JSON list of C-alpha atoms in Angstrom, two decimals:
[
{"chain": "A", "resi": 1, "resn": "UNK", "atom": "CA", "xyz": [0.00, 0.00, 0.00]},
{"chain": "A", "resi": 2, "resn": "UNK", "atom": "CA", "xyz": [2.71, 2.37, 0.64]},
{"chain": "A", "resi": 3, "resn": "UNK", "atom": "CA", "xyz": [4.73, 1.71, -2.82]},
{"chain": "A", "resi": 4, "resn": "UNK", "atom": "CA", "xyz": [1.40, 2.37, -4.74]},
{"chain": "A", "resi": 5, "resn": "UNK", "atom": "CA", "xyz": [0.46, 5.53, -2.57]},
{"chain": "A", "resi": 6, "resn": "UNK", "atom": "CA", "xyz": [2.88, 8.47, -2.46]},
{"chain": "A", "resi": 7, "resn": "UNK", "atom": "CA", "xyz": [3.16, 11.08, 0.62]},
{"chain": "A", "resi": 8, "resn": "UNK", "atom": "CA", "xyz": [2.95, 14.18, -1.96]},
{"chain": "A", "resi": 9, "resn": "UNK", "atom": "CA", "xyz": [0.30, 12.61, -4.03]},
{"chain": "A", "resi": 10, "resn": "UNK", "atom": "CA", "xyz": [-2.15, 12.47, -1.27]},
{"chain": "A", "resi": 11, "resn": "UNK", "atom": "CA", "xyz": [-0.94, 16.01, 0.50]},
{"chain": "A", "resi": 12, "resn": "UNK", "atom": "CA", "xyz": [-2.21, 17.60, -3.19]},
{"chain": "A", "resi": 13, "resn": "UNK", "atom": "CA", "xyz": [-5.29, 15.65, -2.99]},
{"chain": "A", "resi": 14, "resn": "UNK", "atom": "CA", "xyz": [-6.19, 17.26, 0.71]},
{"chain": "A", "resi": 15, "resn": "UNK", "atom": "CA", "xyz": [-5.12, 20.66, -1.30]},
{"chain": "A", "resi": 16, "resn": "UNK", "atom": "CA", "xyz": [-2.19, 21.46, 0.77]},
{"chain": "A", "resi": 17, "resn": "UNK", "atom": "CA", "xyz": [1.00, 22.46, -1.25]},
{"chain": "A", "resi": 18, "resn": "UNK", "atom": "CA", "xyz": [4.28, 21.52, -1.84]},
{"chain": "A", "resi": 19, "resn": "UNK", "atom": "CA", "xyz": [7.00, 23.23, -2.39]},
{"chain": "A", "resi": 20, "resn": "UNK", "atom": "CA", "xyz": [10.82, 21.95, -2.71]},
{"chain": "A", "resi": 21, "resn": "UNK", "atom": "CA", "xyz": [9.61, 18.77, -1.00]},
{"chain": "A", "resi": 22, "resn": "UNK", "atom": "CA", "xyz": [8.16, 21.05, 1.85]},
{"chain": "A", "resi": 23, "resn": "UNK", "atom": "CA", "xyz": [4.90, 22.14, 2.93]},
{"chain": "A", "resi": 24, "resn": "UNK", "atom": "CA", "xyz": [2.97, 23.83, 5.11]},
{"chain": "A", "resi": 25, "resn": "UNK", "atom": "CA", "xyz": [2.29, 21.63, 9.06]},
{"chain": "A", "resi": 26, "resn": "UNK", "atom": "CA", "xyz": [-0.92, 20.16, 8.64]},
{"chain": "A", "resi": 27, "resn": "UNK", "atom": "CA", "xyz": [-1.14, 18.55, 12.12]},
{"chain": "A", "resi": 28, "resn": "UNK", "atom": "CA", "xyz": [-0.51, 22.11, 13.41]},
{"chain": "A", "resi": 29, "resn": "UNK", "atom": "CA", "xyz": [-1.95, 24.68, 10.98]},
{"chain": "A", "resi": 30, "resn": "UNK", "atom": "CA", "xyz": [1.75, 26.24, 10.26]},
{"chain": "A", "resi": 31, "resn": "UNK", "atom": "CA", "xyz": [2.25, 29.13, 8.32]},
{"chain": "A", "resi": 32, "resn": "UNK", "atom": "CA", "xyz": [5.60, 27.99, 7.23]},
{"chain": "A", "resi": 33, "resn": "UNK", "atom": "CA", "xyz": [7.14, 25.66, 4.96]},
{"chain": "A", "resi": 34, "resn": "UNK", "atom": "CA", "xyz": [8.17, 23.42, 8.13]},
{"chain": "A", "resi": 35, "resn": "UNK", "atom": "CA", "xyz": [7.66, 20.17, 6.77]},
{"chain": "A", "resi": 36, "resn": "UNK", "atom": "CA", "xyz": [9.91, 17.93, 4.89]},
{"chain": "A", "resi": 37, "resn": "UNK", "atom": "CA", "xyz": [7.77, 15.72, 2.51]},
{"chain": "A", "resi": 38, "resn": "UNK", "atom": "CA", "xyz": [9.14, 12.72, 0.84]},
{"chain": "A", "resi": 39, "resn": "UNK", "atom": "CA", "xyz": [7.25, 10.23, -1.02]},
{"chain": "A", "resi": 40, "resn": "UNK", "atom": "CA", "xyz": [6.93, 7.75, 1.80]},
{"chain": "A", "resi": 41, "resn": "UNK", "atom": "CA", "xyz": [6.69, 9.87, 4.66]},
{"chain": "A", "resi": 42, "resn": "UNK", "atom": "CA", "xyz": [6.46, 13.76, 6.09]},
{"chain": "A", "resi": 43, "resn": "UNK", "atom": "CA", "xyz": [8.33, 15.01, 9.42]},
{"chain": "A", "resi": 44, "resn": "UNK", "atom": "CA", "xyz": [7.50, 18.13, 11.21]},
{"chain": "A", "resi": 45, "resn": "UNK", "atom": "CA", "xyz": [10.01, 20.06, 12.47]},
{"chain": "A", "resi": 46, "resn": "UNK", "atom": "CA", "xyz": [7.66, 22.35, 14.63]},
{"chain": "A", "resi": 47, "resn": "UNK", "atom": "CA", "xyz": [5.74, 19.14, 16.40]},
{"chain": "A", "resi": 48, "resn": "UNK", "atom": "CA", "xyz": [9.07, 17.02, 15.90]},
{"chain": "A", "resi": 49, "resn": "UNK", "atom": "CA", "xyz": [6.57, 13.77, 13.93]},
{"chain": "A", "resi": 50, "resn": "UNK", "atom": "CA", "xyz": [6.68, 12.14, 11.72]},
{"chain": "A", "resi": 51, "resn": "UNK", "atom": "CA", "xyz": [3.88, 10.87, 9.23]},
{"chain": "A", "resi": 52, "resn": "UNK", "atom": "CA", "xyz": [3.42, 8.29, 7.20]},
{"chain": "A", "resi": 53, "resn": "UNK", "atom": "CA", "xyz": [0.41, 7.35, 4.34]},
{"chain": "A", "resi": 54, "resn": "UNK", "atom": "CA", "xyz": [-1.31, 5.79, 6.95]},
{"chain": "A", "resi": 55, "resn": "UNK", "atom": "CA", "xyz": [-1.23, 8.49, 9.19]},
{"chain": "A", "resi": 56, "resn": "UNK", "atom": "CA", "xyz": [-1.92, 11.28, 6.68]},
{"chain": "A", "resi": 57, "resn": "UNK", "atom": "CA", "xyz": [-5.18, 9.78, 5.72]},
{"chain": "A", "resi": 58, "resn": "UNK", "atom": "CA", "xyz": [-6.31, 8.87, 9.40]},
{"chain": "A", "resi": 59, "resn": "UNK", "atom": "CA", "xyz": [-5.31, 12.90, 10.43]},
{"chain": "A", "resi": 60, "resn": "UNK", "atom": "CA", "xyz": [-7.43, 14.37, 7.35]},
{"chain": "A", "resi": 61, "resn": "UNK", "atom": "CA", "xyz": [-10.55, 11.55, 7.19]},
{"chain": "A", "resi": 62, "resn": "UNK", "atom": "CA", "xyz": [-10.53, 10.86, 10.61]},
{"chain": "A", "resi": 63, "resn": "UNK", "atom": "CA", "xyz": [-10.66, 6.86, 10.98]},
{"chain": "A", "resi": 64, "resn": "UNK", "atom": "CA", "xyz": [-9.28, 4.23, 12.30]},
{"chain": "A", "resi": 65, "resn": "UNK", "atom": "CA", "xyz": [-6.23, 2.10, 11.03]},
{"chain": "A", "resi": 66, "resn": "UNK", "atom": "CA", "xyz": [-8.44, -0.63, 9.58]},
{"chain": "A", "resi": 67, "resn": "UNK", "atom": "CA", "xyz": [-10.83, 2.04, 7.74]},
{"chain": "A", "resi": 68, "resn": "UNK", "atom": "CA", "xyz": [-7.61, 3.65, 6.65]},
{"chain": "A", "resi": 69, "resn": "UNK", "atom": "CA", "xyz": [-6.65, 0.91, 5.36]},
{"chain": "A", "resi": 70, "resn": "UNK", "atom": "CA", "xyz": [-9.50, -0.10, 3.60]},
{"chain": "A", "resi": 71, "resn": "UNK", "atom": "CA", "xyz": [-9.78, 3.10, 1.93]},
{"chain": "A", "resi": 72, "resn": "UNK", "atom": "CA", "xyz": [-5.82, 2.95, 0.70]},
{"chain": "A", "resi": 73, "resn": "UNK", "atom": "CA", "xyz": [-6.03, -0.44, -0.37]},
{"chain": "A", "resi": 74, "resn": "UNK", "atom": "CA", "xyz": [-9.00, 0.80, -3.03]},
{"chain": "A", "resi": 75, "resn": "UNK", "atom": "CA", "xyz": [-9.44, 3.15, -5.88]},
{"chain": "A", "resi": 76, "resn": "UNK", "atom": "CA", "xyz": [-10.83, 5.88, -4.78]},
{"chain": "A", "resi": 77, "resn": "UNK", "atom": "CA", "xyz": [-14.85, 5.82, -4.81]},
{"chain": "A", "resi": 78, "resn": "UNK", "atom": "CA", "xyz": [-16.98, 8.21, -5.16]},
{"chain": "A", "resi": 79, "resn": "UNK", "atom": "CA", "xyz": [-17.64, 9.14, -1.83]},
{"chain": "A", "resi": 80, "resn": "UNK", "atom": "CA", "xyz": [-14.21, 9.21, -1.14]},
{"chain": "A", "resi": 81, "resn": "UNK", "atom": "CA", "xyz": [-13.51, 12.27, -3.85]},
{"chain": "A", "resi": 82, "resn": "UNK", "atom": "CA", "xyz": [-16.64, 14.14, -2.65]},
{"chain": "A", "resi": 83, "resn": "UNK", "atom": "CA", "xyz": [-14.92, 13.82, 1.28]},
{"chain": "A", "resi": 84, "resn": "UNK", "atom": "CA", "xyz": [-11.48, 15.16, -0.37]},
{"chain": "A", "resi": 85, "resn": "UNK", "atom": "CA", "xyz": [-13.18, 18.02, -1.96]},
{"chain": "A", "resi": 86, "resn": "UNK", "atom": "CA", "xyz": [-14.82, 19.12, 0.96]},
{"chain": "A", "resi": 87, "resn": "UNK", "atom": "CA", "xyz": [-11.84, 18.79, 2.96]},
{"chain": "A", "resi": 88, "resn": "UNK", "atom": "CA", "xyz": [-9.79, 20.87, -0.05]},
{"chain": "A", "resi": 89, "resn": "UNK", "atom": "CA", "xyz": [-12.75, 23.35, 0.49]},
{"chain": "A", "resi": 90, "resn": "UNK", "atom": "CA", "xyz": [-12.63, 23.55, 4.02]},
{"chain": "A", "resi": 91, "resn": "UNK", "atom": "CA", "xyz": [-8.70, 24.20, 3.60]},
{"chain": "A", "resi": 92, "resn": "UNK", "atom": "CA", "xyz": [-9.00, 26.65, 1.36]},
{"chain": "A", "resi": 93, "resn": "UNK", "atom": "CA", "xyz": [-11.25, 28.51, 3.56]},
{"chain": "A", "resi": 94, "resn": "UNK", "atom": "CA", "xyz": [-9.01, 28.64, 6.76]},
{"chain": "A", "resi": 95, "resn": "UNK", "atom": "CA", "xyz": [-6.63, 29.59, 4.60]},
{"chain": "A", "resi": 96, "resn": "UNK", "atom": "CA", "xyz": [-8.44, 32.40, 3.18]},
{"chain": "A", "resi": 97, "resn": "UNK", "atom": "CA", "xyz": [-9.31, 33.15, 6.95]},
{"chain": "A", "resi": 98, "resn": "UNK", "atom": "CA", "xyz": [-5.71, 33.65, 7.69]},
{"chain": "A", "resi": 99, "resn": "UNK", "atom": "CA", "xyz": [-4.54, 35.59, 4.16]},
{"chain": "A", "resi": 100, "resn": "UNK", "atom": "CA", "xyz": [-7.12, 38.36, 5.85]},
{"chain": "A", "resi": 101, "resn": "UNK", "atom": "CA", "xyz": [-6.38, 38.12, 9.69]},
{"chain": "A", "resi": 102, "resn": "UNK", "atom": "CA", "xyz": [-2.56, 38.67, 8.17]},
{"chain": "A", "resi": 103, "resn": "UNK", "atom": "CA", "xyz": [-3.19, 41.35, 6.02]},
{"chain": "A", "resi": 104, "resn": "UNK", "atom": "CA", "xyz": [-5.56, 43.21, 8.57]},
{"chain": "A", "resi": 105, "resn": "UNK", "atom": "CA", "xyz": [-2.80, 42.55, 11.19]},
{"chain": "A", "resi": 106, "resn": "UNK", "atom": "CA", "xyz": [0.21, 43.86, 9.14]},
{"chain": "A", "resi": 107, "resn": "UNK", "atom": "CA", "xyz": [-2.37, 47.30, 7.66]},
{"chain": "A", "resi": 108, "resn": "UNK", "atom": "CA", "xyz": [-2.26, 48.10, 11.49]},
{"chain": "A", "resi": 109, "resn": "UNK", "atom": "CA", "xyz": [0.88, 47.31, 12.12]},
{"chain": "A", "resi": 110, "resn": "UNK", "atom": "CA", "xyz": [2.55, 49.39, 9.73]},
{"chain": "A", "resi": 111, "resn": "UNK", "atom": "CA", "xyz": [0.26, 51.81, 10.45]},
{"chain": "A", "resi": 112, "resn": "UNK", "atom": "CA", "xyz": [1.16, 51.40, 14.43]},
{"chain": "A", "resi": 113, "resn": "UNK", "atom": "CA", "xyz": [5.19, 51.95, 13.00]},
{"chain": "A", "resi": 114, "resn": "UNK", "atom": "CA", "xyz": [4.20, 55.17, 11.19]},
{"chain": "A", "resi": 115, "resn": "UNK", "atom": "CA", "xyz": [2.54, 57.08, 14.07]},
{"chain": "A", "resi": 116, "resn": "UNK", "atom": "CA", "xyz": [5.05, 55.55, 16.62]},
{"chain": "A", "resi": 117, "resn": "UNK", "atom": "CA", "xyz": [7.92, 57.20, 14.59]},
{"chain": "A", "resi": 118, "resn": "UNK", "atom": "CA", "xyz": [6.36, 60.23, 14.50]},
{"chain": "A", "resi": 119, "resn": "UNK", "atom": "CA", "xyz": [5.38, 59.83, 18.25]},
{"chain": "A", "resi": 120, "resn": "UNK", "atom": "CA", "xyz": [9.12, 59.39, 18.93]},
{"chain": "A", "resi": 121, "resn": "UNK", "atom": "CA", "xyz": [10.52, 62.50, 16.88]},
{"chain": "A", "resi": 122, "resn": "UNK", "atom": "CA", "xyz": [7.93, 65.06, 16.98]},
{"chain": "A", "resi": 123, "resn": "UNK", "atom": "CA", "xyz": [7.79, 68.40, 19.13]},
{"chain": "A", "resi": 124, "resn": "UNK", "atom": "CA", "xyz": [6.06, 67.21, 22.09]},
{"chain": "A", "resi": 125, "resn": "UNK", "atom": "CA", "xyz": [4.02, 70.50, 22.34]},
{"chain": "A", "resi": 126, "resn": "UNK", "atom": "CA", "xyz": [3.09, 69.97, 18.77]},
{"chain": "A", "resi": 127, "resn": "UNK", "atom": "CA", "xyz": [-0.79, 69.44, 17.51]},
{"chain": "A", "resi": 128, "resn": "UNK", "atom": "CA", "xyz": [1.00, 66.54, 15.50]},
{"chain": "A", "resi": 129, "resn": "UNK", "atom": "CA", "xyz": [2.29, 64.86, 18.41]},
{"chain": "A", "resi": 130, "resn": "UNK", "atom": "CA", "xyz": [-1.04, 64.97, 20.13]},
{"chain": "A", "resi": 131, "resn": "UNK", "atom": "CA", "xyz": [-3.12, 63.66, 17.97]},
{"chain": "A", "resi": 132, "resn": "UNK", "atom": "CA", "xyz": [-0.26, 60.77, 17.00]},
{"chain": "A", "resi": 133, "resn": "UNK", "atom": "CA", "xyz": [-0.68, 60.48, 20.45]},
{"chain": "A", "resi": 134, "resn": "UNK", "atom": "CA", "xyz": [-4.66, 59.60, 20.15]},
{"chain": "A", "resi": 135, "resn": "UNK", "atom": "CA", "xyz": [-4.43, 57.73, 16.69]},
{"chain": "A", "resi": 136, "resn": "UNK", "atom": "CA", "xyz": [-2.13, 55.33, 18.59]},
{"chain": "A", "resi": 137, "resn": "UNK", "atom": "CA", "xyz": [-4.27, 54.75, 21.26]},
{"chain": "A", "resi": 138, "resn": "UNK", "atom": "CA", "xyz": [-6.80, 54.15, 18.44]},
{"chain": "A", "resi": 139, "resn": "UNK", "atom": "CA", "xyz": [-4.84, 51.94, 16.63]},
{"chain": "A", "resi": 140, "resn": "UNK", "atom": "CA", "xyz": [-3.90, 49.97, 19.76]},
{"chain": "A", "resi": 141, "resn": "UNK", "atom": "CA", "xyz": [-7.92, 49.27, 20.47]},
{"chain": "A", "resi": 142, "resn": "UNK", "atom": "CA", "xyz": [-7.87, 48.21, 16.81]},
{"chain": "A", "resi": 143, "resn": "UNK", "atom": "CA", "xyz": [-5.41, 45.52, 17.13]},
{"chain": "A", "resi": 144, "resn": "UNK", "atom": "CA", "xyz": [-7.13, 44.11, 20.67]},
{"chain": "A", "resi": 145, "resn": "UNK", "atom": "CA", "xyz": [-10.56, 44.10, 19.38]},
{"chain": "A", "resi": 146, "resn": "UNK", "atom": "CA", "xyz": [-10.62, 42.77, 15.54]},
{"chain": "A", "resi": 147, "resn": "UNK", "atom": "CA", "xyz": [-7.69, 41.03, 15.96]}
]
């Protein structure tokens, strides 16, 4: 079962992507490339596991050996590309999730830099300095509420 199923091969079908035999921690959500992936196993450097076919499937269709297995051992069915698709889907969507929360987070950030700086070398008697003053409390709110 493991000769005729590849590590990579199923990783694609689950939509997760690979990249210089690496990709992204799927039994932690990573945001980096932390995972080695060869084609009979994957090892995470973050959780320090490693993962083989067996345990790929079972993580992503959430059985037991014997129904992991089973579902290895056969082509795939129906049923069984309709489950992948909606787990691809469901990816995709956290994923999506995150691409926002990160670009929301780094808008305020950069936004946090900009009045900081000007916090740190304006006049501090200035009407520039107060209201830097108030936009960073604003900003700070920002980043404990939506984020």
């Amino acid at each position: 079962i493991r000769l005729t199923n590849k590590v990579p091969d199923r990783l694609r079908m689950y939509g997760w992507e690979i990249r210089r035999g690496r990709c992204r921690g799927f039994c932690h959500d990573g945001h980096d490339f932390n995972m080695v992936v060869s084609d009979y196993s994957a090892y995470c450097f973050v959780c320090n596991q490693s993962f083989d076919i067996f345990d790929i499937v079972k993580h992503f269709e959430n059985c037991t050996f014997s129904e992991t297995v089973d579902k290895l051992s056969k082509p795939l069915s129906y049923g069984d590309r309709l489950r992948i698709r909606r787990i691809q889907r469901e990816h995709l969507k956290r994923q999506r999730e995150q691409n926002e929360y990160d670009k929301k987070y780094w808008c305020l950030w950069s936004k946090w830099i900009l009045v900081d700086t000007i916090i740190r070398f304006a006049n501090p008697y200035s009407k520039l300095y107060a209201d830097a003053i108030h936009k960073r409390e604003y900003l700070n709110y920002l980043m404990e509420v939506e984020l």
